[in-house]
Amino acid sequence: MSKGKLFVISGASGVGKSTVLKKVMAARADLKFSVSATTRAPRPGEVDGVHYVFVSEEKFKDLIDNNEMLEYDFHNQTYYGTPRKQLEDLMETKNAVLDVEPTGAFNVKKARPDATLIFIMPPSMEELERRLRGRGDTSAEQIELRLNRARWEMEQRTKYDHVVVNEDVDACAQEILDIMAAKADEE
């Protein structure tokens, strides 16, 4: 069976990636989400293996040392990354979607030049801050770290294949679906 296409989605914490991606995934049966590994603690309602693969820092470092991560990064005092074998297995039969930050996205693009990079922007920094504070599950210190990180991440958007703004979830999801459909037509 032919290999699937790889779509990499990035955007600052609080931009609404998870909400947008739920709509995108529900609209296309040929997509499968590649679950990232992380060393952070689960948020309320998050399930291991569904939202993230939650691992210890020691385990994550072992994965790095054994070249088992396609990409990884350390930010907000936490490791995040994509297990290589999991992605390869998934792409044997489906198109894959990764939700990774810019450093990881660029590392994926180096390893997989065929990957399509899509960056989701917030309508404004003020709206991003409002969304982060409205979550109620993030400390003031983490919010400040995430806002500082967001400024850097948004500067990286020019290196992406596509940039979409999440002012309206449905419109943002549709724009991403249109990008995916155009990529599928390139075959």
PDB file of C-alpha atoms in Angstrom:
ATOM      1  CA  MET A   1       0.000   0.000   0.000  1.00  0.00           C
ATOM      2  CA  SER A   2       1.245   3.500  -0.741  1.00  0.00           C
ATOM      3  CA  LYS A   3       2.611   5.738   1.968  1.00  0.00           C
ATOM      4  CA  GLY A   4       0.297   8.405   3.295  1.00  0.00           C
ATOM      5  CA  LYS A   5       0.896  12.145   3.301  1.00  0.00           C
ATOM      6  CA  LEU A   6       2.260  13.950   6.328  1.00  0.00           C
ATOM      7  CA  PHE A   7       0.710  17.176   7.633  1.00  0.00           C
ATOM      8  CA  VAL A   8       2.439  19.065  10.444  1.00  0.00           C
ATOM      9  CA  ILE A   9       0.310  21.525  12.417  1.00  0.00           C
ATOM     10  CA  SER A  10       1.891  24.104  14.718  1.00  0.00           C
ATOM     11  CA  GLY A  11       0.673  27.069  16.707  1.00  0.00           C
ATOM     12  CA  ALA A  12       1.207  28.660  20.076  1.00  0.00           C
ATOM     13  CA  SER A  13      -0.236  27.096  23.206  1.00  0.00           C
ATOM     14  CA  GLY A  14      -3.819  28.338  23.519  1.00  0.00           C
ATOM     15  CA  VAL A  15      -4.325  29.046  19.806  1.00  0.00           C
ATOM     16  CA  GLY A  16      -6.980  26.325  19.574  1.00  0.00           C
ATOM     17  CA  LYS A  17      -5.059  23.614  17.734  1.00  0.00           C
ATOM     18  CA  SER A  18      -6.828  20.770  19.526  1.00  0.00           C
ATOM     19  CA  THR A  19     -10.299  22.154  18.804  1.00  0.00           C
ATOM     20  CA  VAL A  20      -9.490  22.822  15.144  1.00  0.00           C
ATOM     21  CA  LEU A  21      -7.818  19.435  14.725  1.00  0.00           C
ATOM     22  CA  LYS A  22     -10.867  17.619  16.149  1.00  0.00           C
ATOM     23  CA  LYS A  23     -12.974  19.141  13.378  1.00  0.00           C
ATOM     24  CA  VAL A  24     -10.363  18.385  10.708  1.00  0.00           C
ATOM     25  CA  MET A  25      -9.986  14.778  11.850  1.00  0.00           C
ATOM     26  CA  ALA A  26     -13.765  14.250  11.959  1.00  0.00           C
ATOM     27  CA  ALA A  27     -14.086  15.482   8.380  1.00  0.00           C
ATOM     28  CA  ARG A  28     -11.555  13.100   6.795  1.00  0.00           C
ATOM     29  CA  ALA A  29     -11.569   9.350   7.357  1.00  0.00           C
ATOM     30  CA  ASP A  30      -8.130   9.040   5.730  1.00  0.00           C
ATOM     31  CA  LEU A  31      -6.397  11.012   8.515  1.00  0.00           C
ATOM     32  CA  LYS A  32      -4.834   9.617  11.656  1.00  0.00           C
ATOM     33  CA  PHE A  33      -3.386  11.712  14.446  1.00  0.00           C
ATOM     34  CA  SER A  34       0.137  10.792  15.456  1.00  0.00           C
ATOM     35  CA  VAL A  35       0.209  11.034  19.231  1.00  0.00           C
ATOM     36  CA  SER A  36       3.247  12.893  20.553  1.00  0.00           C
ATOM     37  CA  ALA A  37       5.207  11.837  23.599  1.00  0.00           C
ATOM     38  CA  THR A  38       5.705  14.310  26.444  1.00  0.00           C
ATOM     39  CA  THR A  39       7.184  14.517  29.914  1.00  0.00           C
ATOM     40  CA  ARG A  40       4.520  16.909  31.207  1.00  0.00           C
ATOM     41  CA  ALA A  41       1.774  15.759  33.520  1.00  0.00           C
ATOM     42  CA  PRO A  42      -1.637  15.046  31.991  1.00  0.00           C
ATOM     43  CA  ARG A  43      -4.229  17.834  32.172  1.00  0.00           C
ATOM     44  CA  PRO A  44      -7.687  16.984  33.496  1.00  0.00           C
ATOM     45  CA  GLY A  45      -9.464  14.745  31.007  1.00  0.00           C
ATOM     46  CA  GLU A  46      -6.339  13.818  29.020  1.00  0.00           C
ATOM     47  CA  VAL A  47      -5.828  10.107  28.381  1.00  0.00           C
ATOM     48  CA  ASP A  48      -2.422   8.453  27.971  1.00  0.00           C
ATOM     49  CA  GLY A  49      -1.992   7.234  24.404  1.00  0.00           C
ATOM     50  CA  VAL A  50      -4.872   9.368  23.133  1.00  0.00           C
ATOM     51  CA  HIS A  51      -3.862  12.970  23.807  1.00  0.00           C
ATOM     52  CA  TYR A  52      -0.171  12.275  24.461  1.00  0.00           C
ATOM     53  CA  VAL A  53       2.017   9.372  25.422  1.00  0.00           C
ATOM     54  CA  PHE A  54       3.026  10.485  28.914  1.00  0.00           C
ATOM     55  CA  VAL A  55       6.529   9.316  29.838  1.00  0.00           C
ATOM     56  CA  SER A  56       9.156  10.112  32.428  1.00  0.00           C
ATOM     57  CA  GLU A  57      12.039  12.379  31.531  1.00  0.00           C
ATOM     58  CA  GLU A  58      14.366   9.380  31.879  1.00  0.00           C
ATOM     59  CA  LYS A  59      12.305   7.337  29.387  1.00  0.00           C
ATOM     60  CA  PHE A  60      12.159  10.264  26.954  1.00  0.00           C
ATOM     61  CA  LYS A  61      15.938  10.677  27.084  1.00  0.00           C
ATOM     62  CA  ASP A  62      16.316   6.934  26.397  1.00  0.00           C
ATOM     63  CA  LEU A  63      14.133   7.331  23.281  1.00  0.00           C
ATOM     64  CA  ILE A  64      16.380  10.192  22.111  1.00  0.00           C
ATOM     65  CA  ASP A  65      19.570   8.234  22.824  1.00  0.00           C
ATOM     66  CA  ASN A  66      18.235   5.241  20.861  1.00  0.00           C
ATOM     67  CA  ASN A  67      17.303   7.426  17.844  1.00  0.00           C
ATOM     68  CA  GLU A  68      13.642   6.509  18.320  1.00  0.00           C
ATOM     69  CA  MET A  69      12.368  10.098  18.004  1.00  0.00           C
ATOM     70  CA  LEU A  70      11.721  11.630  14.586  1.00  0.00           C
ATOM     71  CA  GLU A  71      11.778  15.033  16.233  1.00  0.00           C
ATOM     72  CA  TYR A  72      11.779  16.409  19.751  1.00  0.00           C
ATOM     73  CA  ASP A  73      12.136  19.652  21.627  1.00  0.00           C
ATOM     74  CA  PHE A  74      12.409  20.926  25.165  1.00  0.00           C
ATOM     75  CA  HIS A  75      10.282  23.980  25.964  1.00  0.00           C
ATOM     76  CA  ASN A  76       8.137  25.212  28.835  1.00  0.00           C
ATOM     77  CA  GLN A  77      10.309  22.956  31.038  1.00  0.00           C
ATOM     78  CA  THR A  78       8.980  19.876  29.223  1.00  0.00           C
ATOM     79  CA  TYR A  79      10.076  17.454  26.478  1.00  0.00           C
ATOM     80  CA  TYR A  80       7.772  16.868  23.506  1.00  0.00           C
ATOM     81  CA  GLY A  81       8.423  14.659  20.489  1.00  0.00           C
ATOM     82  CA  THR A  82       7.277  12.218  17.826  1.00  0.00           C
ATOM     83  CA  PRO A  83       8.162   8.534  18.167  1.00  0.00           C
ATOM     84  CA  ARG A  84       9.618   7.521  14.781  1.00  0.00           C
ATOM     85  CA  LYS A  85       8.237   3.968  14.507  1.00  0.00           C
ATOM     86  CA  GLN A  86       4.732   4.973  15.526  1.00  0.00           C
ATOM     87  CA  LEU A  87       4.593   7.525  12.684  1.00  0.00           C
ATOM     88  CA  GLU A  88       6.080   5.153  10.098  1.00  0.00           C
ATOM     89  CA  ASP A  89       3.575   2.428  11.016  1.00  0.00           C
ATOM     90  CA  LEU A  90       0.666   4.852  10.852  1.00  0.00           C
ATOM     91  CA  MET A  91       1.678   6.163   7.404  1.00  0.00           C
ATOM     92  CA  GLU A  92       1.620   2.689   5.866  1.00  0.00           C
ATOM     93  CA  THR A  93      -2.159   3.016   5.561  1.00  0.00           C
ATOM     94  CA  LYS A  94      -3.229   6.580   6.449  1.00  0.00           C
ATOM     95  CA  ASN A  95      -2.337  10.218   6.061  1.00  0.00           C
ATOM     96  CA  ALA A  96      -0.769  11.460   9.287  1.00  0.00           C
ATOM     97  CA  VAL A  97      -1.253  14.653  11.246  1.00  0.00           C
ATOM     98  CA  LEU A  98       1.378  15.840  13.714  1.00  0.00           C
ATOM     99  CA  ASP A  99       0.816  18.617  16.238  1.00  0.00           C
ATOM    100  CA  VAL A 100       4.340  19.894  16.965  1.00  0.00           C
ATOM    101  CA  GLU A 101       6.081  23.167  17.730  1.00  0.00           C
ATOM    102  CA  PRO A 102       8.265  24.958  15.148  1.00  0.00           C
ATOM    103  CA  THR A 103      11.629  23.364  15.990  1.00  0.00           C
ATOM    104  CA  GLY A 104      10.049  19.939  15.679  1.00  0.00           C
ATOM    105  CA  ALA A 105       8.227  20.930  12.496  1.00  0.00           C
ATOM    106  CA  PHE A 106      11.476  22.031  10.865  1.00  0.00           C
ATOM    107  CA  ASN A 107      13.189  18.803  11.954  1.00  0.00           C
ATOM    108  CA  VAL A 108      10.326  16.794  10.457  1.00  0.00           C
ATOM    109  CA  LYS A 109      10.662  18.772   7.196  1.00  0.00           C
ATOM    110  CA  LYS A 110      14.399  17.959   7.090  1.00  0.00           C
ATOM    111  CA  ALA A 111      13.694  14.255   7.591  1.00  0.00           C
ATOM    112  CA  ARG A 112      10.545  14.256   5.427  1.00  0.00           C
ATOM    113  CA  PRO A 113      10.736  17.023   2.777  1.00  0.00           C
ATOM    114  CA  ASP A 114       7.320  15.895   1.507  1.00  0.00           C
ATOM    115  CA  ALA A 115       5.668  17.012   4.772  1.00  0.00           C
ATOM    116  CA  THR A 116       3.245  19.940   4.544  1.00  0.00           C
ATOM    117  CA  LEU A 117       3.743  22.477   7.350  1.00  0.00           C
ATOM    118  CA  ILE A 118       0.696  24.480   8.499  1.00  0.00           C
ATOM    119  CA  PHE A 119       0.913  27.192  11.177  1.00  0.00           C
ATOM    120  CA  ILE A 120      -2.202  28.301  13.084  1.00  0.00           C
ATOM    121  CA  MET A 121      -2.117  31.933  14.259  1.00  0.00           C
ATOM    122  CA  PRO A 122      -4.311  33.503  16.939  1.00  0.00           C
ATOM    123  CA  PRO A 123      -6.336  36.575  15.906  1.00  0.00           C
ATOM    124  CA  SER A 124      -4.104  38.622  18.264  1.00  0.00           C
ATOM    125  CA  MET A 125      -1.739  38.259  21.236  1.00  0.00           C
ATOM    126  CA  GLU A 126      -4.481  39.680  23.470  1.00  0.00           C
ATOM    127  CA  GLU A 127      -6.865  36.935  22.371  1.00  0.00           C
ATOM    128  CA  LEU A 128      -4.190  34.302  22.882  1.00  0.00           C
ATOM    129  CA  GLU A 129      -3.580  35.516  26.434  1.00  0.00           C
ATOM    130  CA  ARG A 130      -7.334  35.541  27.131  1.00  0.00           C
ATOM    131  CA  ARG A 131      -7.618  31.938  25.915  1.00  0.00           C
ATOM    132  CA  LEU A 132      -4.665  30.786  28.033  1.00  0.00           C
ATOM    133  CA  ARG A 133      -6.003  32.462  31.170  1.00  0.00           C
ATOM    134  CA  GLY A 134      -9.497  31.141  30.463  1.00  0.00           C
ATOM    135  CA  ARG A 135      -8.331  27.511  30.520  1.00  0.00           C
ATOM    136  CA  GLY A 136      -8.045  27.597  34.296  1.00  0.00           C
ATOM    137  CA  ASP A 137      -5.513  24.736  34.251  1.00  0.00           C
ATOM    138  CA  THR A 138      -2.307  26.728  33.753  1.00  0.00           C
ATOM    139  CA  SER A 139      -0.345  28.589  36.431  1.00  0.00           C
ATOM    140  CA  ALA A 140       0.459  32.300  36.045  1.00  0.00           C
ATOM    141  CA  GLU A 141       4.132  31.364  35.667  1.00  0.00           C
ATOM    142  CA  GLN A 142       3.317  28.866  32.879  1.00  0.00           C
ATOM    143  CA  ILE A 143       1.102  31.436  31.137  1.00  0.00           C
ATOM    144  CA  GLU A 144       3.993  33.915  31.036  1.00  0.00           C
ATOM    145  CA  LEU A 145       6.360  31.218  29.734  1.00  0.00           C
ATOM    146  CA  ARG A 146       3.818  30.248  27.064  1.00  0.00           C
ATOM    147  CA  LEU A 147       3.229  33.849  25.983  1.00  0.00           C
ATOM    148  CA  ASN A 148       6.965  34.434  25.624  1.00  0.00           C
ATOM    149  CA  ARG A 149       7.271  31.196  23.672  1.00  0.00           C
ATOM    150  CA  ALA A 150       4.260  32.164  21.526  1.00  0.00           C
ATOM    151  CA  ARG A 151       5.970  35.353  20.370  1.00  0.00           C
ATOM    152  CA  TRP A 152       8.940  33.335  19.113  1.00  0.00           C
ATOM    153  CA  GLU A 153       6.734  30.654  17.538  1.00  0.00           C
ATOM    154  CA  MET A 154       4.690  33.224  15.632  1.00  0.00           C
ATOM    155  CA  GLU A 155       7.895  34.730  14.221  1.00  0.00           C
ATOM    156  CA  GLN A 156       8.611  31.288  12.696  1.00  0.00           C
ATOM    157  CA  ARG A 157       5.391  31.229  10.648  1.00  0.00           C
ATOM    158  CA  THR A 158       7.162  32.538   7.529  1.00  0.00           C
ATOM    159  CA  LYS A 159       9.017  29.205   7.294  1.00  0.00           C
ATOM    160  CA  TYR A 160       5.759  27.247   6.961  1.00  0.00           C
ATOM    161  CA  ASP A 161       4.060  26.176   3.745  1.00  0.00           C
ATOM    162  CA  HIS A 162       0.729  27.649   4.912  1.00  0.00           C
ATOM    163  CA  VAL A 163      -0.486  30.031   7.645  1.00  0.00           C
ATOM    164  CA  VAL A 164      -4.113  30.107   8.830  1.00  0.00           C
ATOM    165  CA  VAL A 165      -5.719  32.325  11.473  1.00  0.00           C
ATOM    166  CA  ASN A 166      -8.014  30.758  14.068  1.00  0.00           C
ATOM    167  CA  GLU A 167     -10.524  33.528  14.528  1.00  0.00           C
ATOM    168  CA  ASP A 168     -13.396  31.146  13.819  1.00  0.00           C
ATOM    169  CA  VAL A 169     -12.872  27.425  14.488  1.00  0.00           C
ATOM    170  CA  ASP A 170     -15.042  26.199  11.610  1.00  0.00           C
ATOM    171  CA  ALA A 171     -13.442  28.542   9.071  1.00  0.00           C
ATOM    172  CA  CYS A 172      -9.938  27.637  10.277  1.00  0.00           C
ATOM    173  CA  ALA A 173     -10.684  23.909  10.066  1.00  0.00           C
ATOM    174  CA  GLN A 174     -12.126  24.331   6.558  1.00  0.00           C
ATOM    175  CA  GLU A 175      -9.031  26.218   5.406  1.00  0.00           C
ATOM    176  CA  ILE A 176      -6.843  23.349   6.642  1.00  0.00           C
ATOM    177  CA  LEU A 177      -9.127  20.805   4.952  1.00  0.00           C
ATOM    178  CA  ASP A 178      -8.795  22.749   1.694  1.00  0.00           C
ATOM    179  CA  ILE A 179      -4.996  22.657   1.992  1.00  0.00           C
ATOM    180  CA  MET A 180      -5.112  18.887   2.600  1.00  0.00           C
ATOM    181  CA  ALA A 181      -7.444  18.320  -0.355  1.00  0.00           C
ATOM    182  CA  ALA A 182      -5.149  20.320  -2.649  1.00  0.00           C
ATOM    183  CA  LYS A 183      -2.164  18.266  -1.461  1.00  0.00           C
ATOM    184  CA  ALA A 184      -4.073  15.024  -2.130  1.00  0.00           C
ATOM    185  CA  ASP A 185      -4.760  16.230  -5.675  1.00  0.00           C
ATOM    186  CA  GLU A 186      -1.006  16.588  -6.334  1.00  0.00           C
ATOM    187  CA  GLU A 187      -0.586  12.817  -6.713  1.00  0.00           C
TER     188      GLU A 187
END
